[in-house]
Amino acid sequence: NRVDIVAENDQGELILIEVQNSTEQDYFHRMLYGTAKLITDFLEKGEPYGKVKKVYSVNVVYFSLGQGDDYIYQGRLEFRGLHLEDTLKPSINQEKLFKIQEVYEIYPEYYVIKVNNFNDVAQNTLDEWIYFLKKSQIKEEFTAQGLTEAKENLLLDSLSEEERANYLRYMENRRYEISIIEGSRSEGRLEGWEEGMEKGIEKGIKQGMEQGKQQEKINIAIILKQQGTDFDTIAVATGLTREEIEKL
């Protein structure tokens, strides 16, 4: 019912991703606890408070959380004046010291994705991911980063145990072949550099990689075809046309 993932981006910020399927009345409280615990876990004893990491809490929920009709909600902390209604901002020294423009940049930032509220119309790459989370399907025109890998996992899930074992065995052998090829290419690049032939090597590597990618698609298609996988599924997995698959 619950999946938790913690990642760190190249700015050193923490991203807590939680997927929740069943109803939890205290889920808002759990979101708060999750970010608080993450902050304390990543702050070493004796470190100054200025070392507290920025945390993004991304919550993918498949139940009706709270009252609201949108499918993406953002929550962040701001300090507003009770009388002047102005926003409290960091000082100039704080801006320079912590590299921030607004106070909320320090505090945890929350995102709630209510999957079931999504109308199935993807208007941007984030919507493409939400479509996948809701439908377990990926349209050909989707371009969101990471969906290619997700599509491969979807294909694996649709295979039988025997088909999956054969596919994974093939990929393991393919990884070994690639490691040998890359080692040879590395030696070739070094030798080419010493002989002043970088451009020729780069061209050869590019051509070899393009041919290798096409051959890998063909090899995968052959294996799936031998296992009785339908042509439409093979076409989605490899990018080959139905005519190309029939000729294999």
PDB file of C-alpha atoms in Angstrom:
ATOM      1  CA  ASN A   1       0.000   0.000   0.000  1.00  0.00           C
ATOM      2  CA  ARG A   2       2.953   2.321   0.480  1.00  0.00           C
ATOM      3  CA  VAL A   3       6.206   3.012  -1.329  1.00  0.00           C
ATOM      4  CA  ASP A   4       8.862   5.469  -0.088  1.00  0.00           C
ATOM      5  CA  ILE A   5      11.841   6.675  -2.127  1.00  0.00           C
ATOM      6  CA  VAL A   6      14.496   9.193  -1.071  1.00  0.00           C
ATOM      7  CA  ALA A   7      16.752  10.821  -3.664  1.00  0.00           C
ATOM      8  CA  GLU A   8      19.298  13.654  -3.679  1.00  0.00           C
ATOM      9  CA  ASN A   9      19.667  15.983  -6.656  1.00  0.00           C
ATOM     10  CA  ASP A  10      22.869  17.637  -7.860  1.00  0.00           C
ATOM     11  CA  GLN A  11      22.141  20.705  -5.676  1.00  0.00           C
ATOM     12  CA  GLY A  12      22.209  18.535  -2.563  1.00  0.00           C
ATOM     13  CA  GLU A  13      18.446  18.885  -2.058  1.00  0.00           C
ATOM     14  CA  LEU A  14      16.447  15.906  -0.823  1.00  0.00           C
ATOM     15  CA  ILE A  15      13.398  14.539  -2.623  1.00  0.00           C
ATOM     16  CA  LEU A  16      11.035  12.285  -0.686  1.00  0.00           C
ATOM     17  CA  ILE A  17       8.595  10.428  -2.941  1.00  0.00           C
ATOM     18  CA  GLU A  18       5.710   8.564  -1.318  1.00  0.00           C
ATOM     19  CA  VAL A  19       3.093   6.496  -3.121  1.00  0.00           C
ATOM     20  CA  GLN A  20      -0.016   5.677  -1.088  1.00  0.00           C
ATOM     21  CA  ASN A  21      -2.859   3.486  -2.326  1.00  0.00           C
ATOM     22  CA  SER A  22      -5.172   3.148   0.661  1.00  0.00           C
ATOM     23  CA  THR A  23      -6.911   5.845   2.696  1.00  0.00           C
ATOM     24  CA  GLU A  24      -5.068   7.365   5.668  1.00  0.00           C
ATOM     25  CA  GLN A  25      -6.921  10.006   7.665  1.00  0.00           C
ATOM     26  CA  ASP A  26      -3.672  11.314   9.164  1.00  0.00           C
ATOM     27  CA  TYR A  27      -1.774  11.415   5.868  1.00  0.00           C
ATOM     28  CA  PHE A  28      -1.156  15.184   6.082  1.00  0.00           C
ATOM     29  CA  HIS A  29       0.490  14.587   9.463  1.00  0.00           C
ATOM     30  CA  ARG A  30       2.578  11.802   7.985  1.00  0.00           C
ATOM     31  CA  MET A  31       3.804  14.144   5.255  1.00  0.00           C
ATOM     32  CA  LEU A  32       4.996  16.550   7.955  1.00  0.00           C
ATOM     33  CA  TYR A  33       6.653  13.772   9.956  1.00  0.00           C
ATOM     34  CA  GLY A  34       8.403  12.416   6.857  1.00  0.00           C
ATOM     35  CA  THR A  35      10.065  15.726   5.995  1.00  0.00           C
ATOM     36  CA  ALA A  36      10.980  16.460   9.624  1.00  0.00           C
ATOM     37  CA  LYS A  37      12.612  13.062  10.050  1.00  0.00           C
ATOM     38  CA  LEU A  38      14.497  13.402   6.782  1.00  0.00           C
ATOM     39  CA  ILE A  39      15.890  16.770   7.863  1.00  0.00           C
ATOM     40  CA  THR A  40      17.148  15.441  11.197  1.00  0.00           C
ATOM     41  CA  ASP A  41      18.524  12.248   9.637  1.00  0.00           C
ATOM     42  CA  PHE A  42      20.682  14.244   7.207  1.00  0.00           C
ATOM     43  CA  LEU A  43      21.954  16.812   9.723  1.00  0.00           C
ATOM     44  CA  GLU A  44      25.078  15.599  11.493  1.00  0.00           C
ATOM     45  CA  LYS A  45      25.499  16.205  15.211  1.00  0.00           C
ATOM     46  CA  GLY A  46      27.149  19.557  15.844  1.00  0.00           C
ATOM     47  CA  GLU A  47      26.420  20.925  12.373  1.00  0.00           C
ATOM     48  CA  PRO A  48      24.949  24.455  12.268  1.00  0.00           C
ATOM     49  CA  TYR A  49      21.296  24.903  11.344  1.00  0.00           C
ATOM     50  CA  GLY A  50      22.414  26.530   8.116  1.00  0.00           C
ATOM     51  CA  LYS A  51      23.352  23.036   6.891  1.00  0.00           C
ATOM     52  CA  VAL A  52      19.716  21.883   6.937  1.00  0.00           C
ATOM     53  CA  LYS A  53      18.908  20.492   3.496  1.00  0.00           C
ATOM     54  CA  LYS A  54      15.999  21.647   1.394  1.00  0.00           C
ATOM     55  CA  VAL A  55      13.380  18.885   1.205  1.00  0.00           C
ATOM     56  CA  TYR A  56      10.766  18.312  -1.474  1.00  0.00           C
ATOM     57  CA  SER A  57       7.944  15.983  -0.466  1.00  0.00           C
ATOM     58  CA  VAL A  58       6.190  14.447  -3.487  1.00  0.00           C
ATOM     59  CA  ASN A  59       3.071  12.504  -2.550  1.00  0.00           C
ATOM     60  CA  VAL A  60       1.321  10.338  -5.129  1.00  0.00           C
ATOM     61  CA  VAL A  61      -2.040   9.319  -3.668  1.00  0.00           C
ATOM     62  CA  TYR A  62      -4.680   7.010  -5.110  1.00  0.00           C
ATOM     63  CA  PHE A  63      -7.367   7.927  -2.581  1.00  0.00           C
ATOM     64  CA  SER A  64      -9.437  11.054  -1.908  1.00  0.00           C
ATOM     65  CA  LEU A  65      -7.123  13.150   0.272  1.00  0.00           C
ATOM     66  CA  GLY A  66      -8.828  16.195   1.747  1.00  0.00           C
ATOM     67  CA  GLN A  67     -11.280  18.333  -0.215  1.00  0.00           C
ATOM     68  CA  GLY A  68     -10.174  19.590  -3.614  1.00  0.00           C
ATOM     69  CA  ASP A  69     -10.821  18.926  -7.297  1.00  0.00           C
ATOM     70  CA  ASP A  70      -7.380  19.679  -8.757  1.00  0.00           C
ATOM     71  CA  TYR A  71      -4.927  16.840  -9.344  1.00  0.00           C
ATOM     72  CA  ILE A  72      -1.698  18.656  -8.364  1.00  0.00           C
ATOM     73  CA  TYR A  73      -1.342  20.736  -5.208  1.00  0.00           C
ATOM     74  CA  GLN A  74       1.728  22.641  -4.014  1.00  0.00           C
ATOM     75  CA  GLY A  75       2.341  23.639  -0.425  1.00  0.00           C
ATOM     76  CA  ARG A  76       5.147  25.867   0.878  1.00  0.00           C
ATOM     77  CA  LEU A  77       5.733  28.066   3.897  1.00  0.00           C
ATOM     78  CA  GLU A  78       5.585  31.865   3.741  1.00  0.00           C
ATOM     79  CA  PHE A  79       5.490  34.428   6.557  1.00  0.00           C
ATOM     80  CA  ARG A  80       2.861  37.129   5.948  1.00  0.00           C
ATOM     81  CA  GLY A  81       2.295  40.246   8.028  1.00  0.00           C
ATOM     82  CA  LEU A  82      -0.955  40.222  10.005  1.00  0.00           C
ATOM     83  CA  HIS A  83      -1.351  43.989   9.639  1.00  0.00           C
ATOM     84  CA  LEU A  84       0.580  45.075   6.545  1.00  0.00           C
ATOM     85  CA  GLU A  85       0.082  41.759   4.726  1.00  0.00           C
ATOM     86  CA  ASP A  86       3.664  41.930   3.455  1.00  0.00           C
ATOM     87  CA  THR A  87       5.882  38.862   2.997  1.00  0.00           C
ATOM     88  CA  LEU A  88       8.873  38.386   5.304  1.00  0.00           C
ATOM     89  CA  LYS A  89      12.004  38.111   3.176  1.00  0.00           C
ATOM     90  CA  PRO A  90      15.604  37.152   3.970  1.00  0.00           C
ATOM     91  CA  SER A  91      18.140  39.879   4.647  1.00  0.00           C
ATOM     92  CA  ILE A  92      20.788  40.746   2.080  1.00  0.00           C
ATOM     93  CA  ASN A  93      23.388  38.856   4.133  1.00  0.00           C
ATOM     94  CA  GLN A  94      21.121  35.805   4.339  1.00  0.00           C
ATOM     95  CA  GLU A  95      20.547  35.917   0.591  1.00  0.00           C
ATOM     96  CA  LYS A  96      24.305  35.803  -0.005  1.00  0.00           C
ATOM     97  CA  LEU A  97      25.090  33.289   2.747  1.00  0.00           C
ATOM     98  CA  PHE A  98      22.396  30.738   1.895  1.00  0.00           C
ATOM     99  CA  LYS A  99      21.983  31.596  -1.811  1.00  0.00           C
ATOM    100  CA  ILE A 100      18.243  32.195  -1.554  1.00  0.00           C
ATOM    101  CA  GLN A 101      15.810  34.882  -2.666  1.00  0.00           C
ATOM    102  CA  GLU A 102      12.817  33.876  -0.548  1.00  0.00           C
ATOM    103  CA  VAL A 103      12.451  32.373   2.935  1.00  0.00           C
ATOM    104  CA  TYR A 104      10.304  29.496   1.655  1.00  0.00           C
ATOM    105  CA  GLU A 105      13.342  28.180  -0.237  1.00  0.00           C
ATOM    106  CA  ILE A 106      14.697  26.944   3.119  1.00  0.00           C
ATOM    107  CA  TYR A 107      11.592  25.103   4.270  1.00  0.00           C
ATOM    108  CA  PRO A 108      10.152  21.806   3.024  1.00  0.00           C
ATOM    109  CA  GLU A 109       8.013  22.071  -0.087  1.00  0.00           C
ATOM    110  CA  TYR A 110       5.106  19.711  -0.583  1.00  0.00           C
ATOM    111  CA  TYR A 111       3.453  18.368  -3.709  1.00  0.00           C
ATOM    112  CA  VAL A 112       0.306  16.241  -3.640  1.00  0.00           C
ATOM    113  CA  ILE A 113      -0.635  14.411  -6.834  1.00  0.00           C
ATOM    114  CA  LYS A 114      -4.213  13.118  -6.672  1.00  0.00           C
ATOM    115  CA  VAL A 115      -3.963  10.572  -9.463  1.00  0.00           C
ATOM    116  CA  ASN A 116      -7.661   9.755  -9.650  1.00  0.00           C
ATOM    117  CA  ASN A 117      -8.527  13.436 -10.281  1.00  0.00           C
ATOM    118  CA  PHE A 118      -6.448  13.543 -13.479  1.00  0.00           C
ATOM    119  CA  ASN A 119      -8.602  13.959 -16.613  1.00  0.00           C
ATOM    120  CA  ASP A 120      -6.314  11.779 -18.780  1.00  0.00           C
ATOM    121  CA  VAL A 121      -5.286  14.741 -20.990  1.00  0.00           C
ATOM    122  CA  ALA A 122      -1.500  15.205 -20.887  1.00  0.00           C
ATOM    123  CA  GLN A 123      -0.592  18.849 -21.523  1.00  0.00           C
ATOM    124  CA  ASN A 124       3.052  18.653 -20.410  1.00  0.00           C
ATOM    125  CA  THR A 125       5.684  16.101 -19.429  1.00  0.00           C
ATOM    126  CA  LEU A 126       4.531  16.011 -15.796  1.00  0.00           C
ATOM    127  CA  ASP A 127       1.042  15.135 -17.017  1.00  0.00           C
ATOM    128  CA  GLU A 128       2.577  12.351 -19.097  1.00  0.00           C
ATOM    129  CA  TRP A 129       3.970  10.793 -15.913  1.00  0.00           C
ATOM    130  CA  ILE A 130       0.626  11.171 -14.136  1.00  0.00           C
ATOM    131  CA  TYR A 131      -1.089   9.515 -17.103  1.00  0.00           C
ATOM    132  CA  PHE A 132       1.336   6.608 -16.720  1.00  0.00           C
ATOM    133  CA  LEU A 133       0.734   6.420 -12.968  1.00  0.00           C
ATOM    134  CA  LYS A 134      -3.023   6.295 -13.523  1.00  0.00           C
ATOM    135  CA  LYS A 135      -3.290   4.133 -16.648  1.00  0.00           C
ATOM    136  CA  SER A 136      -0.078   2.065 -16.570  1.00  0.00           C
ATOM    137  CA  GLN A 137       0.177   3.008 -20.238  1.00  0.00           C
ATOM    138  CA  ILE A 138       2.606   5.175 -22.219  1.00  0.00           C
ATOM    139  CA  LYS A 139       1.552   6.827 -25.470  1.00  0.00           C
ATOM    140  CA  GLU A 140       3.975   6.891 -28.391  1.00  0.00           C
ATOM    141  CA  GLU A 141       4.016  10.713 -28.477  1.00  0.00           C
ATOM    142  CA  PHE A 142       5.101  11.030 -24.825  1.00  0.00           C
ATOM    143  CA  THR A 143       8.565  12.552 -24.363  1.00  0.00           C
ATOM    144  CA  ALA A 144       8.961  12.865 -20.578  1.00  0.00           C
ATOM    145  CA  GLN A 145      12.387  11.911 -19.273  1.00  0.00           C
ATOM    146  CA  GLY A 146      12.424   8.406 -17.785  1.00  0.00           C
ATOM    147  CA  LEU A 147       9.329   7.108 -19.576  1.00  0.00           C
ATOM    148  CA  THR A 148      11.453   5.044 -21.958  1.00  0.00           C
ATOM    149  CA  GLU A 149      12.738   3.030 -19.005  1.00  0.00           C
ATOM    150  CA  ALA A 150       9.224   2.810 -17.597  1.00  0.00           C
ATOM    151  CA  LYS A 151       7.990   1.423 -20.922  1.00  0.00           C
ATOM    152  CA  GLU A 152      10.627  -1.319 -20.782  1.00  0.00           C
ATOM    153  CA  ASN A 153       9.468  -2.258 -17.285  1.00  0.00           C
ATOM    154  CA  LEU A 154       5.863  -2.360 -18.483  1.00  0.00           C
ATOM    155  CA  LEU A 155       6.883  -4.765 -21.225  1.00  0.00           C
ATOM    156  CA  LEU A 156       8.707  -7.000 -18.761  1.00  0.00           C
ATOM    157  CA  ASP A 157       5.663  -7.083 -16.503  1.00  0.00           C
ATOM    158  CA  SER A 158       3.535  -8.298 -19.415  1.00  0.00           C
ATOM    159  CA  LEU A 159       5.838 -11.243 -20.222  1.00  0.00           C
ATOM    160  CA  SER A 160       5.519 -14.734 -18.839  1.00  0.00           C
ATOM    161  CA  GLU A 161       8.152 -15.993 -16.397  1.00  0.00           C
ATOM    162  CA  GLU A 162       9.907 -17.925 -19.159  1.00  0.00           C
ATOM    163  CA  GLU A 163       9.850 -14.958 -21.553  1.00  0.00           C
ATOM    164  CA  ARG A 164      11.125 -12.649 -18.832  1.00  0.00           C
ATOM    165  CA  ALA A 165      13.963 -15.031 -17.923  1.00  0.00           C
ATOM    166  CA  ASN A 166      15.037 -15.322 -21.572  1.00  0.00           C
ATOM    167  CA  TYR A 167      14.887 -11.558 -22.027  1.00  0.00           C
ATOM    168  CA  LEU A 168      16.924 -10.849 -18.887  1.00  0.00           C
ATOM    169  CA  ARG A 169      19.461 -13.496 -19.910  1.00  0.00           C
ATOM    170  CA  TYR A 170      19.808 -11.821 -23.289  1.00  0.00           C
ATOM    171  CA  MET A 171      20.257  -8.381 -21.711  1.00  0.00           C
ATOM    172  CA  GLU A 172      22.942  -9.724 -19.364  1.00  0.00           C
ATOM    173  CA  ASN A 173      24.832 -11.177 -22.325  1.00  0.00           C
ATOM    174  CA  ARG A 174      24.348  -7.915 -24.180  1.00  0.00           C
ATOM    175  CA  ARG A 175      25.806  -5.933 -21.274  1.00  0.00           C
ATOM    176  CA  TYR A 176      28.872  -8.184 -21.332  1.00  0.00           C
ATOM    177  CA  GLU A 177      29.282  -7.639 -25.082  1.00  0.00           C
ATOM    178  CA  ILE A 178      28.954  -3.882 -24.648  1.00  0.00           C
ATOM    179  CA  SER A 179      31.618  -3.849 -21.920  1.00  0.00           C
ATOM    180  CA  ILE A 180      34.024  -5.651 -24.270  1.00  0.00           C
ATOM    181  CA  ILE A 181      33.182  -3.282 -27.129  1.00  0.00           C
ATOM    182  CA  GLU A 182      33.573  -0.194 -24.924  1.00  0.00           C
ATOM    183  CA  GLY A 183      36.948  -1.462 -23.736  1.00  0.00           C
ATOM    184  CA  SER A 184      38.083  -1.844 -27.336  1.00  0.00           C
ATOM    185  CA  ARG A 185      36.746   1.585 -28.198  1.00  0.00           C
ATOM    186  CA  SER A 186      38.605   3.102 -25.261  1.00  0.00           C
ATOM    187  CA  GLU A 187      41.865   1.584 -26.474  1.00  0.00           C
ATOM    188  CA  GLY A 188      41.068   2.786 -29.987  1.00  0.00           C
ATOM    189  CA  ARG A 189      40.451   6.321 -28.787  1.00  0.00           C
ATOM    190  CA  LEU A 190      43.767   6.402 -26.941  1.00  0.00           C
ATOM    191  CA  GLU A 191      45.686   5.069 -29.921  1.00  0.00           C
ATOM    192  CA  GLY A 192      43.877   7.440 -32.262  1.00  0.00           C
ATOM    193  CA  TRP A 193      44.715  10.402 -30.069  1.00  0.00           C
ATOM    194  CA  GLU A 194      48.375   9.473 -30.125  1.00  0.00           C
ATOM    195  CA  GLU A 195      48.239   9.249 -33.909  1.00  0.00           C
ATOM    196  CA  GLY A 196      46.209  12.448 -34.303  1.00  0.00           C
ATOM    197  CA  MET A 197      43.128  10.735 -35.736  1.00  0.00           C
ATOM    198  CA  GLU A 198      40.420  11.786 -33.261  1.00  0.00           C
ATOM    199  CA  LYS A 199      37.863  12.763 -35.889  1.00  0.00           C
ATOM    200  CA  GLY A 200      38.034   9.461 -37.688  1.00  0.00           C
ATOM    201  CA  ILE A 201      37.588   7.537 -34.466  1.00  0.00           C
ATOM    202  CA  GLU A 202      34.639   9.656 -33.358  1.00  0.00           C
ATOM    203  CA  LYS A 203      32.947   9.062 -36.686  1.00  0.00           C
ATOM    204  CA  GLY A 204      33.588   5.339 -36.470  1.00  0.00           C
ATOM    205  CA  ILE A 205      32.278   5.131 -32.920  1.00  0.00           C
ATOM    206  CA  LYS A 206      29.135   7.053 -33.850  1.00  0.00           C
ATOM    207  CA  GLN A 207      28.462   4.763 -36.804  1.00  0.00           C
ATOM    208  CA  GLY A 208      29.172   1.699 -34.698  1.00  0.00           C
ATOM    209  CA  MET A 209      26.851   2.839 -31.922  1.00  0.00           C
ATOM    210  CA  GLU A 210      24.035   3.553 -34.399  1.00  0.00           C
ATOM    211  CA  GLN A 211      24.445   0.131 -35.988  1.00  0.00           C
ATOM    212  CA  GLY A 212      24.661  -1.484 -32.561  1.00  0.00           C
ATOM    213  CA  LYS A 213      21.425   0.138 -31.367  1.00  0.00           C
ATOM    214  CA  GLN A 214      19.568  -1.072 -34.461  1.00  0.00           C
ATOM    215  CA  GLN A 215      20.981  -4.582 -34.095  1.00  0.00           C
ATOM    216  CA  GLU A 216      19.997  -4.642 -30.419  1.00  0.00           C
ATOM    217  CA  LYS A 217      16.407  -3.800 -31.363  1.00  0.00           C
ATOM    218  CA  ILE A 218      16.426  -6.624 -33.912  1.00  0.00           C
ATOM    219  CA  ASN A 219      17.856  -9.115 -31.403  1.00  0.00           C
ATOM    220  CA  ILE A 220      15.214  -8.223 -28.805  1.00  0.00           C
ATOM    221  CA  ALA A 221      12.474  -8.520 -31.423  1.00  0.00           C
ATOM    222  CA  ILE A 222      13.721 -11.966 -32.467  1.00  0.00           C
ATOM    223  CA  ILE A 223      13.693 -13.226 -28.878  1.00  0.00           C
ATOM    224  CA  LEU A 224      10.212 -11.873 -28.181  1.00  0.00           C
ATOM    225  CA  LYS A 225       8.936 -13.224 -31.502  1.00  0.00           C
ATOM    226  CA  GLN A 226      10.300 -16.686 -30.684  1.00  0.00           C
ATOM    227  CA  GLN A 227       8.466 -16.553 -27.366  1.00  0.00           C
ATOM    228  CA  GLY A 228       5.166 -15.888 -29.142  1.00  0.00           C
ATOM    229  CA  THR A 229       4.820 -12.238 -28.101  1.00  0.00           C
ATOM    230  CA  ASP A 230       2.309 -10.387 -30.285  1.00  0.00           C
ATOM    231  CA  PHE A 231       3.685  -8.029 -32.942  1.00  0.00           C
ATOM    232  CA  ASP A 232       2.090  -4.896 -31.464  1.00  0.00           C
ATOM    233  CA  THR A 233       3.875  -5.449 -28.142  1.00  0.00           C
ATOM    234  CA  ILE A 234       7.179  -6.123 -29.943  1.00  0.00           C
ATOM    235  CA  ALA A 235       6.747  -2.933 -31.973  1.00  0.00           C
ATOM    236  CA  VAL A 236       6.184  -0.863 -28.808  1.00  0.00           C
ATOM    237  CA  ALA A 237       9.219  -2.426 -27.106  1.00  0.00           C
ATOM    238  CA  THR A 238      11.673  -2.059 -29.994  1.00  0.00           C
ATOM    239  CA  GLY A 239      10.420   0.760 -32.197  1.00  0.00           C
ATOM    240  CA  LEU A 240      10.516  -1.536 -35.248  1.00  0.00           C
ATOM    241  CA  THR A 241       7.649  -1.502 -37.723  1.00  0.00           C
ATOM    242  CA  ARG A 242       5.316  -4.462 -38.111  1.00  0.00           C
ATOM    243  CA  GLU A 243       6.777  -5.127 -41.567  1.00  0.00           C
ATOM    244  CA  GLU A 244      10.317  -5.240 -40.170  1.00  0.00           C
ATOM    245  CA  ILE A 245       9.227  -7.653 -37.450  1.00  0.00           C
ATOM    246  CA  GLU A 246       7.487  -9.967 -39.937  1.00  0.00           C
ATOM    247  CA  LYS A 247      10.721 -10.267 -41.950  1.00  0.00           C
ATOM    248  CA  LEU A 248      12.758 -11.461 -38.953  1.00  0.00           C
TER     249      LEU A 248
END
